[in-house]
Coordinates of C-alpha atoms in Angstrom, one line a residue:
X1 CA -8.6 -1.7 -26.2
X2 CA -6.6 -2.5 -23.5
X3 CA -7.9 -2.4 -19.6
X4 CA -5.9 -0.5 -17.2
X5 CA -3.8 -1.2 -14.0
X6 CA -4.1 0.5 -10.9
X7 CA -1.3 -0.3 -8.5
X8 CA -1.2 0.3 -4.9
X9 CA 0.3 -1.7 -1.9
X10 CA -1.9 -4.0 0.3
X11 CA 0.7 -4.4 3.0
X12 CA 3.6 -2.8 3.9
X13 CA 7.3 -3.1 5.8
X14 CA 6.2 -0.3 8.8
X15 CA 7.6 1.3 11.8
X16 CA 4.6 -1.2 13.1
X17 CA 6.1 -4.3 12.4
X18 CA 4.1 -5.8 8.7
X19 CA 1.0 -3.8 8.6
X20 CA -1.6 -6.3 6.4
X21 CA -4.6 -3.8 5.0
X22 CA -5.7 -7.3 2.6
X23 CA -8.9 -7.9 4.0
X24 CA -10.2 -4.3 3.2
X25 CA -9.2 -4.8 -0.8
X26 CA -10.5 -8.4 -0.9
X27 CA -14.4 -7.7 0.7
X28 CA -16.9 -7.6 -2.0
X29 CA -15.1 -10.8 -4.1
X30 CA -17.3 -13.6 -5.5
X31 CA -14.5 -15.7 -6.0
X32 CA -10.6 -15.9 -4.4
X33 CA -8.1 -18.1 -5.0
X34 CA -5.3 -17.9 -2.6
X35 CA -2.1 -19.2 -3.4
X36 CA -0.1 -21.4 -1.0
X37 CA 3.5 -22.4 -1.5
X38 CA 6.9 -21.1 -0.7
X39 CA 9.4 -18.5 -2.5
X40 CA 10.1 -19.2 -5.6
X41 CA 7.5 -21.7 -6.9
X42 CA 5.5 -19.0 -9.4
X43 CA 2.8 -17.0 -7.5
X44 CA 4.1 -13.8 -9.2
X45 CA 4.4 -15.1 -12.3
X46 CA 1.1 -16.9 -12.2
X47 CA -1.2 -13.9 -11.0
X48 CA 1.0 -11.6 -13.3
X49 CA 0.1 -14.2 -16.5
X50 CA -3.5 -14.3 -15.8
X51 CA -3.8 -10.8 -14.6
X52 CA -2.4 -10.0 -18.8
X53 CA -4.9 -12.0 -20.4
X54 CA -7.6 -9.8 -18.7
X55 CA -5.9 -6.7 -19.7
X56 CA -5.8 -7.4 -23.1
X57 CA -9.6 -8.3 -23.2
X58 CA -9.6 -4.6 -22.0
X59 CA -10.6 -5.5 -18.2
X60 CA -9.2 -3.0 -16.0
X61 CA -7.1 -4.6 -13.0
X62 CA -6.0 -3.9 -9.2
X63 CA -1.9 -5.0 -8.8
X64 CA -1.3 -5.3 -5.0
X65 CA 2.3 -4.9 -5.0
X66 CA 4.7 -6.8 -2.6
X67 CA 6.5 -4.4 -0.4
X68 CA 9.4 -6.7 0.1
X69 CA 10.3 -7.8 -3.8
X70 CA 10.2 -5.0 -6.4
X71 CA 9.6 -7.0 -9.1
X72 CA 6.8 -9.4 -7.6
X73 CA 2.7 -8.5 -6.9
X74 CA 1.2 -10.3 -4.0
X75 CA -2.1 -10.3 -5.6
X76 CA -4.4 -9.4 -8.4
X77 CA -8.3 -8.2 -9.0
X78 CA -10.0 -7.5 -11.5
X79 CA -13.3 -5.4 -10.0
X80 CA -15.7 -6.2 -12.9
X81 CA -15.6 -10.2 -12.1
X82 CA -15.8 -9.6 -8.6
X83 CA -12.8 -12.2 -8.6
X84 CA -9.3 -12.0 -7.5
X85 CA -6.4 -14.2 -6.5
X86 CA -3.7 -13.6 -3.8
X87 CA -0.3 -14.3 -2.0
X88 CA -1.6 -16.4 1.0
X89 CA 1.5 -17.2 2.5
X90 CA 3.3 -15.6 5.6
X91 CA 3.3 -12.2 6.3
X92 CA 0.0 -12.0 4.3
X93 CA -2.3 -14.2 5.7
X94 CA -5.6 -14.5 4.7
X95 CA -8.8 -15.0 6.9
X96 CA -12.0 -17.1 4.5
X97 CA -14.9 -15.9 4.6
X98 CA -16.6 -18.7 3.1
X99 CA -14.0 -21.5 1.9
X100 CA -15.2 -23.3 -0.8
X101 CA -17.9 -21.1 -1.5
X102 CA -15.8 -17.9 -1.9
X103 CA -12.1 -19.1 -1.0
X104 CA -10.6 -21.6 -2.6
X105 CA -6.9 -22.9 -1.9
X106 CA -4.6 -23.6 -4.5
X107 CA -1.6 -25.2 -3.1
X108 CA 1.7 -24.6 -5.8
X109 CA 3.4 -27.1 -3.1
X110 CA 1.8 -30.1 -5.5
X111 CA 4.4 -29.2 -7.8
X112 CA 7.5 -29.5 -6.0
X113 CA 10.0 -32.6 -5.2
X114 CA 9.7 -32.7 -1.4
X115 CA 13.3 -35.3 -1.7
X116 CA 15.2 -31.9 -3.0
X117 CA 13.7 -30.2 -0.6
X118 CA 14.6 -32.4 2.4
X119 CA 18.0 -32.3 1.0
X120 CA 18.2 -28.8 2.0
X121 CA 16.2 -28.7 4.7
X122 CA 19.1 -27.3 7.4
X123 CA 19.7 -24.4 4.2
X124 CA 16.4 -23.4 4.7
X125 CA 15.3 -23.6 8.3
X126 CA 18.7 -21.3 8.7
X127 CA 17.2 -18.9 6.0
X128 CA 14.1 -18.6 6.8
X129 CA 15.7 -17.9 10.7
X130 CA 17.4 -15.3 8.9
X131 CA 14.8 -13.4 6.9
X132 CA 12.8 -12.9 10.2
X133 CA 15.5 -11.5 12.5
X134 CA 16.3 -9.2 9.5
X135 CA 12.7 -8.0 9.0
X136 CA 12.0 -8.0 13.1
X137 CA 15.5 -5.8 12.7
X138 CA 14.1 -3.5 9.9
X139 CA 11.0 -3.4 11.8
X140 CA 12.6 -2.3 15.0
X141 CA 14.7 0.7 13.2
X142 CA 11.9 1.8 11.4
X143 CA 10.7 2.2 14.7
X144 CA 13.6 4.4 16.2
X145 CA 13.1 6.6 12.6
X146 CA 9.4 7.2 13.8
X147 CA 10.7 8.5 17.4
X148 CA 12.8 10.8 16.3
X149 CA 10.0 12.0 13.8
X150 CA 8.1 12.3 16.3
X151 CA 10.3 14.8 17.6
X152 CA 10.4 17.0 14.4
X153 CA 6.8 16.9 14.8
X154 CA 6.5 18.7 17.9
X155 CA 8.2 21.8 16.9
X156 CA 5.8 22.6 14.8
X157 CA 2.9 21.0 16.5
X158 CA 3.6 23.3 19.6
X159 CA 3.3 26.7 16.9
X160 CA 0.5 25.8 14.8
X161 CA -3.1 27.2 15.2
X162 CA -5.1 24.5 15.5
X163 CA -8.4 26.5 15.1
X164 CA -7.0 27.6 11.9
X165 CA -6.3 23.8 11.1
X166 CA -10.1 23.3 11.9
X167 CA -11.4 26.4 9.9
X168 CA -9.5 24.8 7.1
X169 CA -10.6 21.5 7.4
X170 CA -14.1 22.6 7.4
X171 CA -13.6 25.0 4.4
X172 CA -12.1 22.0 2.5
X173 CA -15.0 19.3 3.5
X174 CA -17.9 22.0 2.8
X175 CA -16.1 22.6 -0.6
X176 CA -15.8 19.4 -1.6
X177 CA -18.8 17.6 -0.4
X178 CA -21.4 20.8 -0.2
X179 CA -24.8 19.0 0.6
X180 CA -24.2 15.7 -0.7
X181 CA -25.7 13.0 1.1
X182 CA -26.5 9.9 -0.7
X183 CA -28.7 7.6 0.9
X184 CA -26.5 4.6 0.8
X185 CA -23.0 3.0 2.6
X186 CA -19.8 4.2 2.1
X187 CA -17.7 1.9 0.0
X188 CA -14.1 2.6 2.2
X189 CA -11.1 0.6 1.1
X190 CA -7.7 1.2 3.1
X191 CA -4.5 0.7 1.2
X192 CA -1.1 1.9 0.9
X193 CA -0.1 4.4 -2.1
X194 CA 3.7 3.5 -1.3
X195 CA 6.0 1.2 0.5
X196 CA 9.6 1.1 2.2
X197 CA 10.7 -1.2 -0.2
X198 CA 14.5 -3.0 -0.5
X199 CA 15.6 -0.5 -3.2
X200 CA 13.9 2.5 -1.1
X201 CA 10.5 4.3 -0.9
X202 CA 8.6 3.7 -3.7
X203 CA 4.7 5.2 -4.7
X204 CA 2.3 5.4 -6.9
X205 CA 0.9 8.6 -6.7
X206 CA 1.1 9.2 -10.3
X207 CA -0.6 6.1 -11.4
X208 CA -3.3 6.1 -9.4
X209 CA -4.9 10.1 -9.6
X210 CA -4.2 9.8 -13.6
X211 CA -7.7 10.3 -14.1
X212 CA -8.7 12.3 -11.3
X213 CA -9.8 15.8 -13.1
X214 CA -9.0 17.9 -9.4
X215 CA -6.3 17.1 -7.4
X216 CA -4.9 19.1 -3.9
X217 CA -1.4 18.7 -3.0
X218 CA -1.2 19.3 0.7
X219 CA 2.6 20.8 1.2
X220 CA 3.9 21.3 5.2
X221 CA 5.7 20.3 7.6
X222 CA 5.9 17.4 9.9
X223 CA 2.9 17.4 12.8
X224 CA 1.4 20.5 10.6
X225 CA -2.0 18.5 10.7
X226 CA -1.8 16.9 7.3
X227 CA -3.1 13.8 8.5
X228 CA -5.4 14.9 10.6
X229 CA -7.1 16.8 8.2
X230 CA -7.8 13.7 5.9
X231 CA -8.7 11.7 8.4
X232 CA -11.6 14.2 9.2
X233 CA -12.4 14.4 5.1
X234 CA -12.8 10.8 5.4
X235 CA -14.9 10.6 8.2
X236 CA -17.6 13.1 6.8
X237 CA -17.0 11.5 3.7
X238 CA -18.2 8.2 5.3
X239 CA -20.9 9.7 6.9
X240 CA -22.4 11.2 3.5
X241 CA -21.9 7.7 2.0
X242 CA -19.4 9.3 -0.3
X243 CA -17.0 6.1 -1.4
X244 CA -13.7 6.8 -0.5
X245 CA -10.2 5.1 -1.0
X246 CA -7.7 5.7 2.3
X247 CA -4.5 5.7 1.6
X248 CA -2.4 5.1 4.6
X249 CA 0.8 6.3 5.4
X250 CA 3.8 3.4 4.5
X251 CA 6.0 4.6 7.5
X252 CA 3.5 4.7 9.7
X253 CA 0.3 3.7 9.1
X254 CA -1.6 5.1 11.8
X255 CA -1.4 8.6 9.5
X256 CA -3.4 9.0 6.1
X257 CA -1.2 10.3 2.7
X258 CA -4.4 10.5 0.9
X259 CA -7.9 10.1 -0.2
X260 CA -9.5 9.7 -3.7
X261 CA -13.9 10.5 -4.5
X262 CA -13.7 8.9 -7.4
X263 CA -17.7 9.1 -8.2
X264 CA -16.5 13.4 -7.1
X265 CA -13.2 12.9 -9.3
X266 CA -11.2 14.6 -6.5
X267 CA -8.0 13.0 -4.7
X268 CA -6.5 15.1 -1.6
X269 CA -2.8 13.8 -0.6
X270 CA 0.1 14.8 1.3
X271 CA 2.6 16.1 -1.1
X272 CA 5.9 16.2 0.6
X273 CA 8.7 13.6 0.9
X274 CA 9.1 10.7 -0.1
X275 CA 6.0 11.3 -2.0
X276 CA 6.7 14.8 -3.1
X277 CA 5.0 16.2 -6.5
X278 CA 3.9 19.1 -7.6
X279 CA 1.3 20.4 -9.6
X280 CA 1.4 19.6 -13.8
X281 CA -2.0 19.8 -15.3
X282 CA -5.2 21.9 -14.8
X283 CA -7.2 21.5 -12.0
X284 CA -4.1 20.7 -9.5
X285 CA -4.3 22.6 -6.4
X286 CA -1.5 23.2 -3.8
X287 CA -2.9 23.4 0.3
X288 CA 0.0 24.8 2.1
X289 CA -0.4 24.1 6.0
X290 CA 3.1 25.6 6.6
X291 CA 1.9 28.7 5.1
X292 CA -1.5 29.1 6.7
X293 CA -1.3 27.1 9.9
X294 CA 2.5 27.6 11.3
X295 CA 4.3 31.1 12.5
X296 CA 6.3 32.7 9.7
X297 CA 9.9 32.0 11.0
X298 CA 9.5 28.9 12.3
X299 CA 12.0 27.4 10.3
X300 CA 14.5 29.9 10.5
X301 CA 14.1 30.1 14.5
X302 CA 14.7 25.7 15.3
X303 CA 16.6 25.6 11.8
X304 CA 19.3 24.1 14.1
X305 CA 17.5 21.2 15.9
X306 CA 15.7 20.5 12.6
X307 CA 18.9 19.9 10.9
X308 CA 19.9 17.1 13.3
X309 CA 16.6 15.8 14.0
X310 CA 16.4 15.4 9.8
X311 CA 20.0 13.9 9.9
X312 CA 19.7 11.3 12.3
X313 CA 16.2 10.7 10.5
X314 CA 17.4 10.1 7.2
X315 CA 20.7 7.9 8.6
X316 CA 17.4 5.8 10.9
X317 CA 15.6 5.5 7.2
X318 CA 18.4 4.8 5.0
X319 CA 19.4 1.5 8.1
X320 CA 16.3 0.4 7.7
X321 CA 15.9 0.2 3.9
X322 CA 19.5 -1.7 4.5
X323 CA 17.7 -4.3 6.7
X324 CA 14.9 -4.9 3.8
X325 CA 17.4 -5.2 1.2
X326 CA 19.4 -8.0 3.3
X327 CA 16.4 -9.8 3.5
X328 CA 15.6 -9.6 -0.1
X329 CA 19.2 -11.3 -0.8
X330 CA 18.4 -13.8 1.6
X331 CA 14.8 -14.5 0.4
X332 CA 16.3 -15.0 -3.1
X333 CA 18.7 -17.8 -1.9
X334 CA 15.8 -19.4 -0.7
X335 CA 13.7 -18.6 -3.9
X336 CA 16.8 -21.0 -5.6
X337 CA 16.8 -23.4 -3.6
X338 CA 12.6 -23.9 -3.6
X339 CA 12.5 -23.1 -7.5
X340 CA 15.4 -26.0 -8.2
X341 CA 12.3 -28.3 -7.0
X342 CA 9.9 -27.3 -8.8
X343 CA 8.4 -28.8 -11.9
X344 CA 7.4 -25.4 -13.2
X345 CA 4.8 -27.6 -16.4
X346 CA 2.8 -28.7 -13.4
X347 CA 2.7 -25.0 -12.4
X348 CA 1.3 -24.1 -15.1
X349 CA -1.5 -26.8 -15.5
X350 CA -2.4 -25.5 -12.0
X351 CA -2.6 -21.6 -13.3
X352 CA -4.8 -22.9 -16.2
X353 CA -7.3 -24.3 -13.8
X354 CA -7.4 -21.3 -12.0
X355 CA -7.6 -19.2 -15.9
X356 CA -10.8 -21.2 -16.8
X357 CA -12.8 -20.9 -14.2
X358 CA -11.8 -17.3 -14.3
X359 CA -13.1 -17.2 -17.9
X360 CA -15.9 -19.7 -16.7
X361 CA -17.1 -16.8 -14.1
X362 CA -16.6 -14.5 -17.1
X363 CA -19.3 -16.4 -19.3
X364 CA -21.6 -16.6 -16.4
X365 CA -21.4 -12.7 -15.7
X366 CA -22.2 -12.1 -19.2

């Protein structure tokens, strides 16, 4: 039987600049390779190649998604080798913990002509100029999108009941947790469930609560106290030594979207755009802090300034998501130009290397 896949997003495009959560998804590993090399010279391919052959020997995998490439990962684990390999170049970078010992390097740059490259050098010192103005562009409208949310967020902020939003938050937590205290450290890994992506938010919500027996969809508004909310769960959570995965928002990740309890089979999230589901099997649960935490009306009495705070929102999102897709074209120019010079058979000696001693860690673990 096959392993499974769960997918999530280690980094993101934010309204922060590139906001790297890697180091919290990497702790724990025995053994990580991290790949240097630029565009184009098979780190996708080669993590996505290896990461198949330990499916279909029915290991269950972690796929850390690149925000900036739909179709590329920007790293692989696979939990029950305590082994993983990773995207080490720029944004992502990488601090060892141990090199040699825990880190190794694998450079794909041995398998390139450095002569073609030269030959292009100008093409790509002017692309790679290129990229980061567009992303430090895409950064800085992000940015203007999370002002003006900002805005939205006080209208309701300055109506809700914030005692009620505590009550709740207790009620939830003592729910959830009861008297649970486990006499041991809180495994806490931070990720991303989603990503501003060059083709638009994308999430995977779906993917990664599909075996989670009870799930709660928190529905609202903007600055109704979603986020706060989990970030309390998480807290007492942590202080229980309950494990717990925080998911963090991909617009601005100083705001939670969601936790999961696996060992409680329980995942809390915020349920409203770009994220929006709602509930489909037994045991989903809607929390609706519109309903019990904001003024009936209060909609209906700003419905005018919330119409053109939510316009110039979207038009600040939809620049943005323009910027990322500009970059993408430019990054795959550059991906031509680097995978023209490479001898892609010496790429794939290298990810055999890297394959047996993942089977040779495999043999030992047995």
């Amino acid at each position: 039987m096959a392993g499974k896949v769960r997918n999530y997003y280690a980094g993101g495009n934010t309204a922060r600049g590139f906001y790297s959560l890697y180091p919290s998804n990497l702790k724990g590993l025995d053994l990580l390779f991290i790949l240097k090399g630029g565009p184009g010279t098979g780190k996708s391919s080669l993590m996505k190649e290896i990461g198949k052959e330990w499916l279909e020997k029915g290991f269950d995998l972690e796929f850390l998604h690149c925000s900036s490439d739909n179709e590329s990962i920007d790293g692989i684990v696979i939990p029950a080798l305590k082994t993983g390999i990773v995207d080490g170049t720029h944004p992502h970078v990488i601090e060892p913990e141990a090199p040699g010992v825990i880190e190794e390097y694998v450079n794909l740059g041995e398998a390139w002509d450095s002569a073609v490259l030269h030959s292009q050098k100008e093409a790509i010192l002017t692309l790679n100029r290129e990229i980061t103005e567009t992303f430090n562009q895409a950064y800085a409208t992000f940015k203007e999108a999370l002002d003006i949310h900002d805005e939205w967020e006080k209208i309701y902020i300055q109506t809700m009941d914030f005692q009620k939003a505590d009550e709740l938050t207790e009620k939830l937590i003592d729910q959830l947790f009861g008297k649970i205290k486990h006499n041991k450290k809180s495994d806490v890994r931070h990720r991303f469930l989603g990503a501003a992506t060059p083709i638009g938010a994308v999430d995977f919500v779906p993917n990664l609560t599909e075996d989670i027996p009870k799930r709660y969809f928190i529905k609202g508004r903007a600055g109704s106290g979603k986020s706060t909310m989990l970030k309390k769960m998480a807290r007492s959570a942590e202080e229980r030594g309950i494990d717990v995965e925080v998911y963090h928002c991909g617009f601005d990740p100083h705001s939670l979207d969601m936790l999961i309890f696996r060992e409680l089979g329980v995942a809390i999230f915020d349920s409203t755009a770009p994220h929006e589901y709602f509930p489909s099997r037994e045991g989903d649960e809607i929390i609706d802090t519109y309903e019990l935490l904001i003024p009936e009306g209060t909609d209906e009495r700003f419905k005018e300034k919330i119409d053109g705070i939510s316009a110039r929102y979207k038009a600040k999102m939809k620049e943005a998501i323009s910027w990322l897709a500009r970059a993408k074209d430019m990054h795959d120019e550059l991906e031509k130009i680097y995978g023209a010079a490479m001898d892609f058979e010496k790429v794939d000696g290298i990810k055999e290397k890297i394959a047996r001693r993942i089977r040779e860690v495999a043999q030992t673990n047995v």
